[in-house]
Amino acid sequence: MFTPKIPPPDTAPTPGTSLVPPLTGLVHPPACTCHHAPTAPAPVPAAPPARPAVQFTPGSLVVAAAGGTAAVLIIGTVLISMLLATAITAASVAVCAVVLRSLLNNQKGH
């Protein structure tokens, strides 16, 4: 069952031969048959006009600062609540493990 299956000697290729016959006699025509002089390189397009700089007004700065502060507070609250949920879950699993261990140890002593 685990012995390798070797093909019969008449169908196995010899080490010096290839299974794919070589391609001979193929001649590709040139890509372009016209005889013209090379043209000048294409002109480089002009740079687009510069954009105007963004200018903040005092009101927009206050709005941006308030939005950033709100985003930091909301994201911080979510992350802290996830950390707290993980800590509470870990503590409850630890308490359950201690209770189960004490119950199993008490049954061995009786």
Coordinates of C-alpha atoms in Angstrom, one line a residue:
M1 CA 0.0 0.0 0.0
F2 CA 2.8 2.4 0.8
T3 CA 5.2 1.4 -1.9
P4 CA 5.8 3.9 -4.7
K5 CA 4.2 3.3 -8.0
I6 CA 6.9 3.4 -10.7
P7 CA 5.8 3.6 -14.3
P8 CA 6.9 0.8 -16.6
P9 CA 10.3 1.2 -18.3
D10 CA 8.9 1.8 -21.8
T11 CA 6.8 4.9 -20.7
A12 CA 9.2 6.5 -18.3
P13 CA 11.3 9.3 -19.8
T14 CA 15.0 8.9 -19.9
P15 CA 17.1 11.5 -17.9
G16 CA 18.5 13.2 -21.0
T17 CA 15.3 13.7 -22.9
S18 CA 12.4 16.2 -22.4
L19 CA 8.7 15.6 -22.7
V20 CA 8.2 18.8 -24.6
P21 CA 9.6 18.9 -28.2
P22 CA 11.7 22.0 -29.0
L23 CA 10.2 24.8 -31.1
T24 CA 12.2 25.3 -34.2
G25 CA 11.6 27.2 -37.4
L26 CA 9.5 30.0 -35.8
V27 CA 10.4 33.5 -37.2
H28 CA 8.6 36.5 -35.8
P29 CA 8.1 39.5 -38.2
P30 CA 9.3 42.9 -37.0
A31 CA 6.8 45.0 -35.1
C32 CA 7.0 47.9 -37.5
T33 CA 7.9 47.6 -41.2
C34 CA 7.8 51.4 -42.0
H35 CA 11.1 53.3 -42.4
H36 CA 10.6 56.6 -40.7
A37 CA 12.9 58.8 -38.5
P38 CA 12.2 58.8 -34.8
T39 CA 10.0 61.7 -33.7
A40 CA 10.8 64.2 -30.9
P41 CA 9.7 63.3 -27.4
A42 CA 6.2 64.4 -26.3
P43 CA 6.1 67.8 -24.6
V44 CA 5.8 67.7 -20.8
P45 CA 2.4 69.0 -19.6
A46 CA 2.5 72.2 -17.6
A47 CA 2.1 71.9 -13.8
P48 CA -1.4 72.5 -12.6
P49 CA -2.1 75.8 -10.9
A50 CA -1.3 75.9 -7.2
R51 CA -4.2 75.4 -4.8
P52 CA -5.1 78.2 -2.5
A53 CA -4.0 77.6 1.1
V54 CA -6.7 76.6 3.6
Q55 CA -7.4 79.5 6.0
F56 CA -9.0 78.8 9.4
T57 CA -11.2 81.4 11.0
P58 CA -11.3 81.6 14.8
G59 CA -14.8 80.0 14.8
S60 CA -13.7 77.0 12.7
L61 CA -10.7 76.5 15.0
V62 CA -13.0 76.3 18.0
V63 CA -15.3 73.9 16.2
A64 CA -12.3 71.7 15.2
A65 CA -10.9 71.7 18.7
A66 CA -14.4 70.8 20.2
G67 CA -14.9 68.0 17.7
G68 CA -11.4 66.6 18.4
T69 CA -12.0 66.7 22.1
A70 CA -15.4 65.0 21.8
A71 CA -13.9 62.3 19.6
V72 CA -11.1 61.6 22.1
L73 CA -13.6 61.5 25.0
I74 CA -16.0 59.1 23.2
I75 CA -13.2 56.8 22.0
G76 CA -11.6 56.8 25.4
T77 CA -14.9 56.0 27.1
V78 CA -15.5 53.0 24.8
L79 CA -12.0 51.6 25.3
I80 CA -12.1 52.0 29.1
S81 CA -15.5 50.3 29.2
M82 CA -14.1 47.4 27.2
L83 CA -11.1 47.1 29.5
L84 CA -13.4 47.1 32.5
A85 CA -15.6 44.4 31.1
T86 CA -12.6 42.3 30.4
A87 CA -11.3 42.8 34.0
I88 CA -14.7 41.9 35.5
T89 CA -15.0 38.8 33.4
A90 CA -11.5 37.7 34.4
A91 CA -12.2 38.3 38.1
S92 CA -15.4 36.3 38.0
V93 CA -13.7 33.4 36.2
A94 CA -11.0 33.4 38.8
V95 CA -13.6 33.3 41.6
C96 CA -15.4 30.4 39.9
A97 CA -12.1 28.5 39.6
V98 CA -11.3 28.9 43.3
V99 CA -14.8 27.8 44.4
L100 CA -14.7 24.7 42.1
R101 CA -11.2 23.8 43.4
S102 CA -12.4 24.1 47.0
L103 CA -15.4 21.9 46.3
L104 CA -13.4 19.3 44.6
N105 CA -10.8 19.2 47.4
N106 CA -13.6 18.9 50.1
Q107 CA -15.0 15.9 48.4
K108 CA -11.7 14.1 48.4
G109 CA -11.3 14.6 52.1
H110 CA -14.7 13.1 53.0

